[in-house]
C-alpha cells in the first residue's frame, strides 16, 4: 500500500468574487494532485471585510500562529471599499507578507496561446518574463506619519526603507531564478538576464543604493547578463519589446506598478498570478491572483479563474508537487489554446465554473 503525500493548504477566499474563484482553484488543484497521488487538505478561513464588520478587525490577532503550521496559503482577494477603507482591509495581505517574511513577490508574465491581449503584435511564445518584486520593505515599510493633521500646515511623510540584507537577498533570488530559467540558452555565453528596474536618476539615496547592491550581487553571476532600465522607461519597453525580458528585479512599489502593466500583456488581470514567497521555507508562502475582489460581480459566476489556477500551479510547484503543477499547466494551456471555455474578458460567455470544469476535464 502506498501512502499518499499530504499537503495542507490554508484557503483565505476573502471578499467579493474571492470565494467563487477560490472554489474553482481548489477544484482544479485537487484534480492535479491526483496525478501525483498526493492529497491536498484544505482549511478555509473567513477573514475579510465581512469578518471586519462583525469583529472590528480583518482577522484574528493570532493569525500568524494559526497559519504557521500550513504548507502553503491560497488567498483569493481582499478588499471591498463599500465596507472597509482599502488601507485598513489590505492589512490582511500585508500582515501575512511581512509576518512570514515573504520577501519575494514572484510574478510571471506569460502569454498563453489563444489568449487575446491588448498588444497587437503579440504572438504565442513572445511574452515570457518574470518580475521579482521585493515584498516586505522599500516603499511599503509603512514608516512615516502625519503632522499638524487637519490644519493648513499639515504634513505627511512616507519613508522608503531599503536595507542591505533585504535588497541583497531579493537580487540574489532574481539571479538564481534567471540561471534556473536558462532563457538565453548560451547566447554569447549568457544563460539569462536580470534587468535592474531602478530610478536612481531621481531617487539619489535609495535607488543608488539599490543599484550598488545589484552590481555587487551580479559579480557572483558572470553567466547572467546585466541589464538596467529606469522604471518609467521600462513601462515603455514592456510594451515595445516584451520578448526582450527574462527576469526583472524591482522594488516593492515599482514591482507593483509594472506587474499590472505586465498583466495586460498576458491578456488582462484574469491571467496574472503572484507568489508571496519565503524562499527558505521557514514560513509558509502565499499564492494569489493579483486582481482585486470586483465586488460588483460577486456571485455572478462570470470572473475568469485562470489567474487563480496559475496561483495554484505556483503553489503546487512551491510545495514540491512538480508533476501536479505541470499537469495543471498543460490543462490550462489546452483549454486556452482550444478555446474550450472563454469567459467574458476573453470575448466568450463561459462561466467561472465552466472554466474550472474544462480544466478538470483536460486532466482526466
Ligand atoms: C498587489 C496589490 C497590493 C499591493 C495592494 C492591494 C496593497 O496591488 O498585490 O499588487 O500593492 O501590493
Ligand atoms: Mn498591485
mmCIF file of C-alpha atoms and ligand atoms in Angstrom:
data_model
loop_
_atom_site.group_PDB
_atom_site.id
_atom_site.type_symbol
_atom_site.label_atom_id
_atom_site.label_comp_id
_atom_site.label_asym_id
_atom_site.label_seq_id
_atom_site.Cartn_x
_atom_site.Cartn_y
_atom_site.Cartn_z
ATOM 1 C CA UNK A 1 0.000 0.000 0.000
ATOM 2 C CA UNK A 2 1.327 3.404 -0.885
ATOM 3 C CA UNK A 3 0.704 6.293 1.426
ATOM 4 C CA UNK A 4 -0.349 9.492 -0.199
ATOM 5 C CA UNK A 5 1.690 12.583 0.407
ATOM 6 C CA UNK A 6 -0.393 15.121 2.307
ATOM 7 C CA UNK A 7 -0.113 18.838 1.806
ATOM 8 C CA UNK A 8 -2.034 21.278 3.975
ATOM 9 C CA UNK A 9 -3.318 24.458 2.412
ATOM 10 C CA UNK A 10 -4.943 27.366 4.213
ATOM 11 C CA UNK A 11 -7.525 28.972 1.935
ATOM 12 C CA UNK A 12 -8.463 32.584 2.575
ATOM 13 C CA UNK A 13 -11.101 33.300 -0.068
ATOM 14 C CA UNK A 14 -11.539 36.924 1.067
ATOM 15 C CA UNK A 15 -14.031 39.372 -0.361
ATOM 16 C CA UNK A 16 -16.205 39.901 -3.429
ATOM 17 C CA UNK A 17 -15.541 37.283 -6.072
ATOM 18 C CA UNK A 18 -12.852 35.685 -3.868
ATOM 19 C CA UNK A 19 -14.966 32.698 -2.746
ATOM 20 C CA UNK A 20 -16.090 31.700 -6.248
ATOM 21 C CA UNK A 21 -12.612 31.764 -7.770
ATOM 22 C CA UNK A 22 -11.147 30.024 -4.711
ATOM 23 C CA UNK A 23 -13.644 27.162 -5.067
ATOM 24 C CA UNK A 24 -12.621 26.652 -8.690
ATOM 25 C CA UNK A 25 -8.929 26.887 -7.824
ATOM 26 C CA UNK A 26 -9.344 24.222 -5.149
ATOM 27 C CA UNK A 27 -11.252 22.056 -7.616
ATOM 28 C CA UNK A 28 -8.507 22.085 -10.256
ATOM 29 C CA UNK A 29 -5.695 21.782 -7.716
ATOM 30 C CA UNK A 30 -7.233 18.648 -6.203
ATOM 31 C CA UNK A 31 -7.559 17.087 -9.620
ATOM 32 C CA UNK A 32 -3.951 17.984 -10.451
ATOM 33 C CA UNK A 33 -2.765 16.464 -7.175
ATOM 34 C CA UNK A 34 -4.468 13.184 -8.115
ATOM 35 C CA UNK A 35 -1.955 12.935 -10.934
ATOM 36 C CA UNK A 36 0.776 12.758 -8.365
ATOM 37 C CA UNK A 37 -1.066 10.577 -5.866
ATOM 38 C CA UNK A 38 -0.895 13.468 -3.472
ATOM 39 C CA UNK A 39 -3.673 14.632 -1.194
ATOM 40 C CA UNK A 40 -4.345 18.272 -0.595
ATOM 41 C CA UNK A 41 -6.039 19.126 2.683
ATOM 42 C CA UNK A 42 -7.721 22.490 2.853
ATOM 43 C CA UNK A 43 -8.832 24.616 5.717
ATOM 44 C CA UNK A 44 -10.963 27.653 4.899
ATOM 45 C CA UNK A 45 -10.796 30.927 6.828
ATOM 46 C CA UNK A 46 -13.489 33.563 6.563
ATOM 47 C CA UNK A 47 -11.273 36.589 7.202
ATOM 48 C CA UNK A 48 -12.005 39.734 5.236
ATOM 49 C CA UNK A 49 -14.365 42.692 5.163
ATOM 50 C CA UNK A 50 -17.470 40.852 6.434
ATOM 51 C CA UNK A 51 -15.383 39.479 9.295
ATOM 52 C CA UNK A 52 -14.387 43.092 9.986
ATOM 53 C CA UNK A 53 -17.987 44.235 10.149
ATOM 54 C CA UNK A 54 -18.679 41.589 12.812
ATOM 55 C CA UNK A 55 -15.413 41.602 14.759
ATOM 56 C CA UNK A 56 -13.995 45.075 14.198
ATOM 57 C CA UNK A 57 -10.802 43.697 12.643
ATOM 58 C CA UNK A 58 -9.899 41.950 9.402
ATOM 59 C CA UNK A 59 -8.524 38.824 11.014
ATOM 60 C CA UNK A 60 -7.794 37.398 14.451
ATOM 61 C CA UNK A 61 -4.767 38.785 16.291
ATOM 62 C CA UNK A 62 -3.051 35.409 16.278
ATOM 63 C CA UNK A 63 -3.414 34.967 12.512
ATOM 64 C CA UNK A 64 0.283 34.171 12.045
ATOM 65 C CA UNK A 65 0.157 31.443 14.700
ATOM 66 C CA UNK A 66 -2.900 29.962 13.043
ATOM 67 C CA UNK A 67 -1.304 29.902 9.597
ATOM 68 C CA UNK A 68 2.247 28.953 10.578
ATOM 69 C CA UNK A 69 1.598 25.216 10.504
ATOM 70 C CA UNK A 70 0.310 25.065 6.932
ATOM 71 C CA UNK A 71 2.435 24.049 3.972
ATOM 72 C CA UNK A 72 1.079 26.947 1.916
ATOM 73 C CA UNK A 73 -1.627 29.596 1.767
ATOM 74 C CA UNK A 74 -4.029 30.352 -1.068
ATOM 75 C CA UNK A 75 -5.508 33.845 -0.994
ATOM 76 C CA UNK A 76 -8.495 34.799 -3.158
ATOM 77 C CA UNK A 77 -8.712 38.568 -2.997
ATOM 78 C CA UNK A 78 -9.189 41.116 -0.272
ATOM 79 C CA UNK A 79 -10.955 44.461 -0.106
ATOM 80 C CA UNK A 80 -14.369 45.990 -0.548
ATOM 81 C CA UNK A 81 -14.240 49.742 -0.178
ATOM 82 C CA UNK A 82 -18.001 49.935 0.390
ATOM 83 C CA UNK A 83 -17.492 48.015 3.640
ATOM 84 C CA UNK A 84 -13.985 48.845 4.852
ATOM 85 C CA UNK A 85 -11.483 51.500 3.653
ATOM 86 C CA UNK A 86 -8.791 49.886 1.495
ATOM 87 C CA UNK A 87 -5.844 50.943 3.623
ATOM 88 C CA UNK A 88 -7.432 49.021 6.506
ATOM 89 C CA UNK A 89 -8.631 45.921 4.641
ATOM 90 C CA UNK A 90 -5.289 45.472 2.953
ATOM 91 C CA UNK A 91 -3.661 44.946 6.347
ATOM 92 C CA UNK A 92 -4.666 41.308 5.976
ATOM 93 C CA UNK A 93 -2.433 40.872 2.946
ATOM 94 C CA UNK A 94 0.438 42.991 4.181
ATOM 95 C CA UNK A 95 0.467 41.389 7.652
ATOM 96 C CA UNK A 96 0.949 37.949 6.123
ATOM 97 C CA UNK A 97 3.550 39.115 3.605
ATOM 98 C CA UNK A 98 5.610 40.814 6.287
ATOM 99 C CA UNK A 99 4.883 38.468 9.182
ATOM 100 C CA UNK A 100 6.011 35.421 7.223
ATOM 101 C CA UNK A 101 8.946 37.257 5.663
ATOM 102 C CA UNK A 102 7.638 36.507 2.175
ATOM 103 C CA UNK A 103 10.281 38.759 0.767
ATOM 104 C CA UNK A 104 9.928 37.700 -2.852
ATOM 105 C CA UNK A 105 6.831 38.510 -4.813
ATOM 106 C CA UNK A 106 7.151 36.321 -7.856
ATOM 107 C CA UNK A 107 5.058 37.447 -10.807
ATOM 108 C CA UNK A 108 5.372 35.503 -14.035
ATOM 109 C CA UNK A 109 4.154 37.289 -17.141
ATOM 110 C CA UNK A 110 3.378 34.686 -19.734
ATOM 111 C CA UNK A 111 1.061 34.857 -22.705
ATOM 112 C CA UNK A 112 -0.702 31.566 -23.410
ATOM 113 C CA UNK A 113 -1.730 30.681 -26.925
ATOM 114 C CA UNK A 114 -5.378 31.529 -27.585
ATOM 115 C CA UNK A 115 -5.467 34.466 -25.189
ATOM 116 C CA UNK A 116 -6.372 37.854 -26.659
ATOM 117 C CA UNK A 117 -4.054 40.622 -25.491
ATOM 118 C CA UNK A 118 -4.115 44.389 -25.849
ATOM 119 C CA UNK A 119 -0.731 44.183 -27.511
ATOM 120 C CA UNK A 120 -1.464 43.950 -31.237
ATOM 121 C CA UNK A 121 1.895 42.489 -32.225
ATOM 122 C CA UNK A 122 1.944 39.742 -29.584
ATOM 123 C CA UNK A 123 2.274 36.167 -30.819
ATOM 124 C CA UNK A 124 2.387 32.935 -28.781
ATOM 125 C CA UNK A 125 5.769 32.352 -27.238
ATOM 126 C CA UNK A 126 6.682 36.015 -27.384
ATOM 127 C CA UNK A 127 5.951 37.047 -23.824
ATOM 128 C CA UNK A 128 7.706 35.064 -21.135
ATOM 129 C CA UNK A 129 9.267 37.015 -18.319
ATOM 130 C CA UNK A 130 9.187 37.094 -14.543
ATOM 131 C CA UNK A 131 9.124 40.102 -12.260
ATOM 132 C CA UNK A 132 10.807 39.533 -8.921
ATOM 133 C CA UNK A 133 9.330 42.179 -6.669
ATOM 134 C CA UNK A 134 10.783 42.968 -3.255
ATOM 135 C CA UNK A 135 7.841 42.311 -0.975
ATOM 136 C CA UNK A 136 8.423 43.321 2.634
ATOM 137 C CA UNK A 137 10.208 46.666 2.760
ATOM 138 C CA UNK A 138 11.055 49.560 0.411
ATOM 139 C CA UNK A 139 8.202 51.962 -0.213
ATOM 140 C CA UNK A 140 5.798 49.672 1.721
ATOM 141 C CA UNK A 141 7.726 49.883 5.003
ATOM 142 C CA UNK A 142 4.909 51.959 6.492
ATOM 143 C CA UNK A 143 7.357 54.297 8.123
ATOM 144 C CA UNK A 144 6.243 57.904 8.410
ATOM 145 C CA UNK A 145 3.475 59.908 9.887
ATOM 146 C CA UNK A 146 1.108 62.820 9.681
ATOM 147 C CA UNK A 147 1.714 66.039 11.488
ATOM 148 C CA UNK A 148 -0.488 69.080 12.165
ATOM 149 C CA UNK A 149 -3.380 66.980 10.955
ATOM 150 C CA UNK A 150 -6.318 68.918 9.668
ATOM 151 C CA UNK A 151 -4.546 72.274 9.685
ATOM 152 C CA UNK A 152 -3.349 74.400 6.793
ATOM 153 C CA UNK A 153 0.243 73.385 7.674
ATOM 154 C CA UNK A 154 -0.491 69.676 7.531
ATOM 155 C CA UNK A 155 2.478 67.456 6.629
ATOM 156 C CA UNK A 156 2.610 63.791 5.589
ATOM 157 C CA UNK A 157 5.839 61.819 5.379
ATOM 158 C CA UNK A 158 6.192 58.306 3.968
ATOM 159 C CA UNK A 159 9.694 56.938 4.024
ATOM 160 C CA UNK A 160 11.096 54.156 1.868
ATOM 161 C CA UNK A 161 13.295 51.739 3.787
ATOM 162 C CA UNK A 162 15.927 49.780 1.873
ATOM 163 C CA UNK A 163 18.191 47.504 3.883
ATOM 164 C CA UNK A 164 21.325 45.780 2.692
ATOM 165 C CA UNK A 165 20.021 42.390 3.778
ATOM 166 C CA UNK A 166 16.595 42.943 2.220
ATOM 167 C CA UNK A 167 17.957 44.241 -1.058
ATOM 168 C CA UNK A 168 20.715 41.705 -1.424
ATOM 169 C CA UNK A 169 18.528 38.658 -0.888
ATOM 170 C CA UNK A 170 15.935 39.683 -3.459
ATOM 171 C CA UNK A 171 18.661 40.444 -6.013
ATOM 172 C CA UNK A 172 20.230 37.064 -5.374
ATOM 173 C CA UNK A 173 16.880 35.355 -5.820
ATOM 174 C CA UNK A 174 16.443 37.096 -9.184
ATOM 175 C CA UNK A 175 19.864 35.993 -10.449
ATOM 176 C CA UNK A 176 19.316 32.409 -9.279
ATOM 177 C CA UNK A 177 15.923 32.349 -10.974
ATOM 178 C CA UNK A 178 17.337 33.610 -14.243
ATOM 179 C CA UNK A 179 20.005 30.917 -14.123
ATOM 180 C CA UNK A 180 17.362 28.270 -13.480
ATOM 181 C CA UNK A 181 15.133 29.505 -16.304
ATOM 182 C CA UNK A 182 18.032 29.476 -18.771
ATOM 183 C CA UNK A 183 16.038 31.615 -21.178
ATOM 184 C CA UNK A 184 19.081 32.733 -23.148
ATOM 185 C CA UNK A 185 20.390 29.182 -23.512
ATOM 186 C CA UNK A 186 24.009 30.051 -24.038
ATOM 187 C CA UNK A 187 23.709 33.171 -26.103
ATOM 188 C CA UNK A 188 27.127 34.851 -26.177
ATOM 189 C CA UNK A 189 27.995 32.903 -23.046
ATOM 190 C CA UNK A 190 24.938 34.079 -21.125
ATOM 191 C CA UNK A 191 22.274 31.771 -19.744
ATOM 192 C CA UNK A 192 19.892 34.528 -18.669
ATOM 193 C CA UNK A 193 19.461 38.210 -17.992
ATOM 194 C CA UNK A 194 18.351 40.179 -14.956
ATOM 195 C CA UNK A 195 17.043 43.653 -15.635
ATOM 196 C CA UNK A 196 17.531 46.071 -12.767
ATOM 197 C CA UNK A 197 14.369 48.184 -12.552
ATOM 198 C CA UNK A 198 15.592 51.401 -10.984
ATOM 199 C CA UNK A 199 15.024 55.114 -10.616
ATOM 200 C CA UNK A 200 18.461 56.170 -9.476
ATOM 201 C CA UNK A 201 18.418 59.292 -11.613
ATOM 202 C CA UNK A 202 15.892 60.846 -9.237
ATOM 203 C CA UNK A 203 15.954 58.798 -6.002
ATOM 204 C CA UNK A 204 19.538 59.580 -5.140
ATOM 205 C CA UNK A 205 19.771 57.624 -1.899
ATOM 206 C CA UNK A 206 17.534 54.580 -2.026
ATOM 207 C CA UNK A 207 17.848 53.723 -5.699
ATOM 208 C CA UNK A 208 21.547 54.492 -5.971
ATOM 209 C CA UNK A 209 21.967 52.086 -3.055
ATOM 210 C CA UNK A 210 19.710 49.587 -4.865
ATOM 211 C CA UNK A 211 21.936 49.831 -7.986
ATOM 212 C CA UNK A 212 25.084 49.356 -5.893
ATOM 213 C CA UNK A 213 23.717 46.150 -4.406
ATOM 214 C CA UNK A 214 22.639 44.930 -7.851
ATOM 215 C CA UNK A 215 26.204 45.488 -9.091
ATOM 216 C CA UNK A 216 27.698 43.685 -6.096
ATOM 217 C CA UNK A 217 25.437 40.658 -6.389
ATOM 218 C CA UNK A 218 25.816 40.464 -10.173
ATOM 219 C CA UNK A 219 29.550 39.761 -9.723
ATOM 220 C CA UNK A 220 28.615 36.305 -8.423
ATOM 221 C CA UNK A 221 26.721 35.577 -11.646
ATOM 222 C CA UNK A 222 29.054 36.120 -14.593
ATOM 223 C CA UNK A 223 26.823 33.873 -16.726
ATOM 224 C CA UNK A 224 23.838 36.200 -16.290
ATOM 225 C CA UNK A 225 23.696 39.280 -18.450
ATOM 226 C CA UNK A 226 23.368 42.581 -16.622
ATOM 227 C CA UNK A 227 20.696 44.975 -17.741
ATOM 228 C CA UNK A 228 19.382 48.293 -16.483
ATOM 229 C CA UNK A 229 16.189 50.253 -17.028
ATOM 230 C CA UNK A 230 14.661 53.208 -15.268
ATOM 231 C CA UNK A 231 11.156 52.263 -14.205
ATOM 232 C CA UNK A 232 9.459 54.858 -16.410
ATOM 233 C CA UNK A 233 11.356 53.712 -19.487
ATOM 234 C CA UNK A 234 10.732 50.101 -18.524
ATOM 235 C CA UNK A 235 6.980 50.577 -18.898
ATOM 236 C CA UNK A 236 7.661 51.689 -22.454
ATOM 237 C CA UNK A 237 9.973 48.752 -23.181
ATOM 238 C CA UNK A 238 7.433 46.274 -21.767
ATOM 239 C CA UNK A 239 5.022 47.370 -24.473
ATOM 240 C CA UNK A 240 7.531 47.905 -27.247
ATOM 241 C CA UNK A 241 9.756 44.824 -26.818
ATOM 242 C CA UNK A 242 8.315 42.414 -24.241
ATOM 243 C CA UNK A 243 10.202 39.500 -25.811
ATOM 244 C CA UNK A 244 13.468 41.088 -24.712
ATOM 245 C CA UNK A 245 12.975 40.426 -20.997
ATOM 246 C CA UNK A 246 13.863 37.425 -18.848
ATOM 247 C CA UNK A 247 13.870 38.354 -15.143
ATOM 248 C CA UNK A 248 13.220 41.873 -13.858
ATOM 249 C CA UNK A 249 14.086 42.762 -10.272
ATOM 250 C CA UNK A 250 12.143 45.658 -8.796
ATOM 251 C CA UNK A 251 11.417 47.376 -5.518
ATOM 252 C CA UNK A 252 8.075 46.854 -3.811
ATOM 253 C CA UNK A 253 6.214 49.803 -5.349
ATOM 254 C CA UNK A 254 7.837 49.682 -8.775
ATOM 255 C CA UNK A 255 7.199 45.943 -8.940
ATOM 256 C CA UNK A 256 3.577 46.545 -8.033
ATOM 257 C CA UNK A 257 3.119 49.056 -10.825
ATOM 258 C CA UNK A 258 4.928 47.248 -13.637
ATOM 259 C CA UNK A 259 3.121 43.965 -12.949
ATOM 260 C CA UNK A 260 -0.298 45.483 -13.627
ATOM 261 C CA UNK A 261 1.117 46.550 -16.972
ATOM 262 C CA UNK A 262 2.539 43.061 -17.322
ATOM 263 C CA UNK A 263 -0.922 41.626 -16.648
ATOM 264 C CA UNK A 264 -2.266 43.475 -19.667
ATOM 265 C CA UNK A 265 0.476 41.984 -21.828
ATOM 266 C CA UNK A 266 -0.578 38.497 -20.767
ATOM 267 C CA UNK A 267 -4.248 39.034 -21.525
ATOM 268 C CA UNK A 268 -5.516 41.054 -18.580
ATOM 269 C CA UNK A 269 -5.936 40.752 -14.823
ATOM 270 C CA UNK A 270 -7.760 37.467 -15.360
ATOM 271 C CA UNK A 271 -4.447 35.786 -16.119
ATOM 272 C CA UNK A 272 -1.968 37.302 -13.671
ATOM 273 C CA UNK A 273 -0.873 35.439 -10.551
ATOM 274 C CA UNK A 274 1.695 36.050 -7.895
ATOM 275 C CA UNK A 275 3.517 34.125 -5.228
ATOM 276 C CA UNK A 276 4.496 35.744 -1.958
ATOM 277 C CA UNK A 277 7.444 33.544 -1.280
ATOM 278 C CA UNK A 278 9.616 32.859 1.727
ATOM 279 C CA UNK A 279 12.338 31.037 -0.229
ATOM 280 C CA UNK A 280 13.942 29.410 2.821
ATOM 281 C CA UNK A 281 10.567 27.873 3.720
ATOM 282 C CA UNK A 282 10.885 28.947 7.347
ATOM 283 C CA UNK A 283 7.296 30.180 6.969
ATOM 284 C CA UNK A 284 4.514 29.216 4.592
ATOM 285 C CA UNK A 285 4.321 31.084 1.296
ATOM 286 C CA UNK A 286 1.116 32.570 -0.075
ATOM 287 C CA UNK A 287 -0.213 32.454 -3.630
ATOM 288 C CA UNK A 288 -2.875 34.705 -5.112
ATOM 289 C CA UNK A 289 -4.350 36.076 -8.284
ATOM 290 C CA UNK A 290 -3.215 39.693 -8.401
ATOM 291 C CA UNK A 291 -6.582 41.112 -9.385
ATOM 292 C CA UNK A 292 -8.959 42.757 -6.939
ATOM 293 C CA UNK A 293 -12.203 41.467 -5.476
ATOM 294 C CA UNK A 294 -14.524 43.018 -8.121
ATOM 295 C CA UNK A 295 -17.460 43.339 -5.661
ATOM 296 C CA UNK A 296 -20.000 44.182 -8.351
ATOM 297 C CA UNK A 297 -19.550 40.764 -9.959
ATOM 298 C CA UNK A 298 -19.941 38.846 -6.694
ATOM 299 C CA UNK A 299 -21.881 35.615 -7.118
ATOM 300 C CA UNK A 300 -22.387 36.130 -10.849
ATOM 301 C CA UNK A 301 -20.041 33.311 -11.835
ATOM 302 C CA UNK A 302 -18.510 35.368 -14.650
ATOM 303 C CA UNK A 303 -14.965 36.033 -13.478
ATOM 304 C CA UNK A 304 -12.037 34.437 -15.273
ATOM 305 C CA UNK A 305 -10.496 31.987 -12.782
ATOM 306 C CA UNK A 306 -7.288 31.350 -14.761
ATOM 307 C CA UNK A 307 -5.278 33.767 -12.585
ATOM 308 C CA UNK A 308 -6.284 31.691 -9.568
ATOM 309 C CA UNK A 309 -5.386 28.464 -11.359
ATOM 310 C CA UNK A 310 -1.986 29.938 -12.122
ATOM 311 C CA UNK A 311 -1.614 30.854 -8.455
ATOM 312 C CA UNK A 312 -2.420 27.235 -7.545
ATOM 313 C CA UNK A 313 0.071 25.996 -10.135
ATOM 314 C CA UNK A 314 2.768 28.104 -8.475
ATOM 315 C CA UNK A 315 1.678 26.840 -5.064
ATOM 316 C CA UNK A 316 1.936 23.201 -6.160
ATOM 317 C CA UNK A 317 5.384 23.834 -7.560
ATOM 318 C CA UNK A 318 6.455 25.541 -4.350
ATOM 319 C CA UNK A 319 5.379 22.632 -2.147
ATOM 320 C CA UNK A 320 7.246 20.185 -4.361
ATOM 321 C CA UNK A 321 4.351 18.719 -6.346
ATOM 322 C CA UNK A 322 6.065 19.324 -9.669
ATOM 323 C CA UNK A 323 4.074 16.800 -11.658
ATOM 324 C CA UNK A 324 0.782 18.152 -10.385
ATOM 325 C CA UNK A 325 1.887 21.682 -11.244
ATOM 326 C CA UNK A 326 2.893 20.531 -14.699
ATOM 327 C CA UNK A 327 -0.393 18.742 -15.413
ATOM 328 C CA UNK A 328 -2.338 21.778 -14.269
ATOM 329 C CA UNK A 329 -0.315 23.986 -16.563
ATOM 330 C CA UNK A 330 -0.800 21.665 -19.518
ATOM 331 C CA UNK A 331 -4.544 21.578 -18.859
ATOM 332 C CA UNK A 332 -4.694 25.383 -18.720
ATOM 333 C CA UNK A 333 -2.683 25.511 -21.939
ATOM 334 C CA UNK A 334 -5.047 23.110 -23.711
ATOM 335 C CA UNK A 335 -8.243 24.822 -22.587
ATOM 336 C CA UNK A 336 -6.967 28.237 -23.655
ATOM 337 C CA UNK A 337 -5.460 27.092 -26.920
ATOM 338 C CA UNK A 338 -8.560 25.226 -27.984
ATOM 339 C CA UNK A 339 -10.886 27.939 -26.679
ATOM 340 C CA UNK A 340 -12.877 25.337 -24.721
ATOM 341 C CA UNK A 341 -14.202 27.842 -22.189
ATOM 342 C CA UNK A 342 -13.777 31.548 -22.710
ATOM 343 C CA UNK A 343 -15.055 33.959 -20.082
ATOM 344 C CA UNK A 344 -16.363 37.435 -20.904
ATOM 345 C CA UNK A 345 -12.979 39.140 -20.644
ATOM 346 C CA UNK A 346 -11.870 36.835 -23.494
ATOM 347 C CA UNK A 347 -14.914 37.654 -25.575
ATOM 348 C CA UNK A 348 -16.805 34.478 -24.672
ATOM 349 C CA UNK A 349 -19.766 33.695 -22.455
ATOM 350 C CA UNK A 350 -18.436 30.837 -20.356
ATOM 351 C CA UNK A 351 -18.930 30.924 -16.614
ATOM 352 C CA UNK A 352 -16.253 30.715 -13.957
ATOM 353 C CA UNK A 353 -17.336 27.172 -13.143
ATOM 354 C CA UNK A 354 -17.232 26.172 -16.854
ATOM 355 C CA UNK A 355 -13.556 27.087 -16.989
ATOM 356 C CA UNK A 356 -12.922 25.014 -13.868
ATOM 357 C CA UNK A 357 -14.789 22.069 -15.366
ATOM 358 C CA UNK A 358 -12.902 22.364 -18.650
ATOM 359 C CA UNK A 359 -9.542 22.404 -16.882
ATOM 360 C CA UNK A 360 -10.522 19.395 -14.753
ATOM 361 C CA UNK A 361 -11.717 17.562 -17.873
ATOM 362 C CA UNK A 362 -8.401 18.273 -19.595
ATOM 363 C CA UNK A 363 -6.651 16.459 -16.745
ATOM 364 C CA UNK A 364 -8.837 13.364 -16.736
HETATM 365 C C1 LIG B 1 -0.885 43.781 -5.211
HETATM 366 C C2 LIG B 1 -1.866 44.762 -4.684
HETATM 367 C C3 LIG B 1 -1.451 45.176 -3.285
HETATM 368 C C4 LIG B 1 -0.082 45.764 -3.342
HETATM 369 C C5 LIG B 1 -2.416 46.141 -2.622
HETATM 370 C C6 LIG B 1 -3.802 45.602 -2.650
HETATM 371 C C7 LIG B 1 -1.970 46.531 -1.241
HETATM 372 O O1 LIG B 1 -1.977 45.853 -5.534
HETATM 373 O O2 LIG B 1 -0.754 42.698 -4.616
HETATM 374 O O3 LIG B 1 -0.266 44.033 -6.248
HETATM 375 O O4 LIG B 1 0.082 46.954 -3.623
HETATM 376 O O5 LIG B 1 0.876 45.044 -3.101
HETATM 377 MN MN1 LIG B 2 -0.872 45.630 -7.384
#
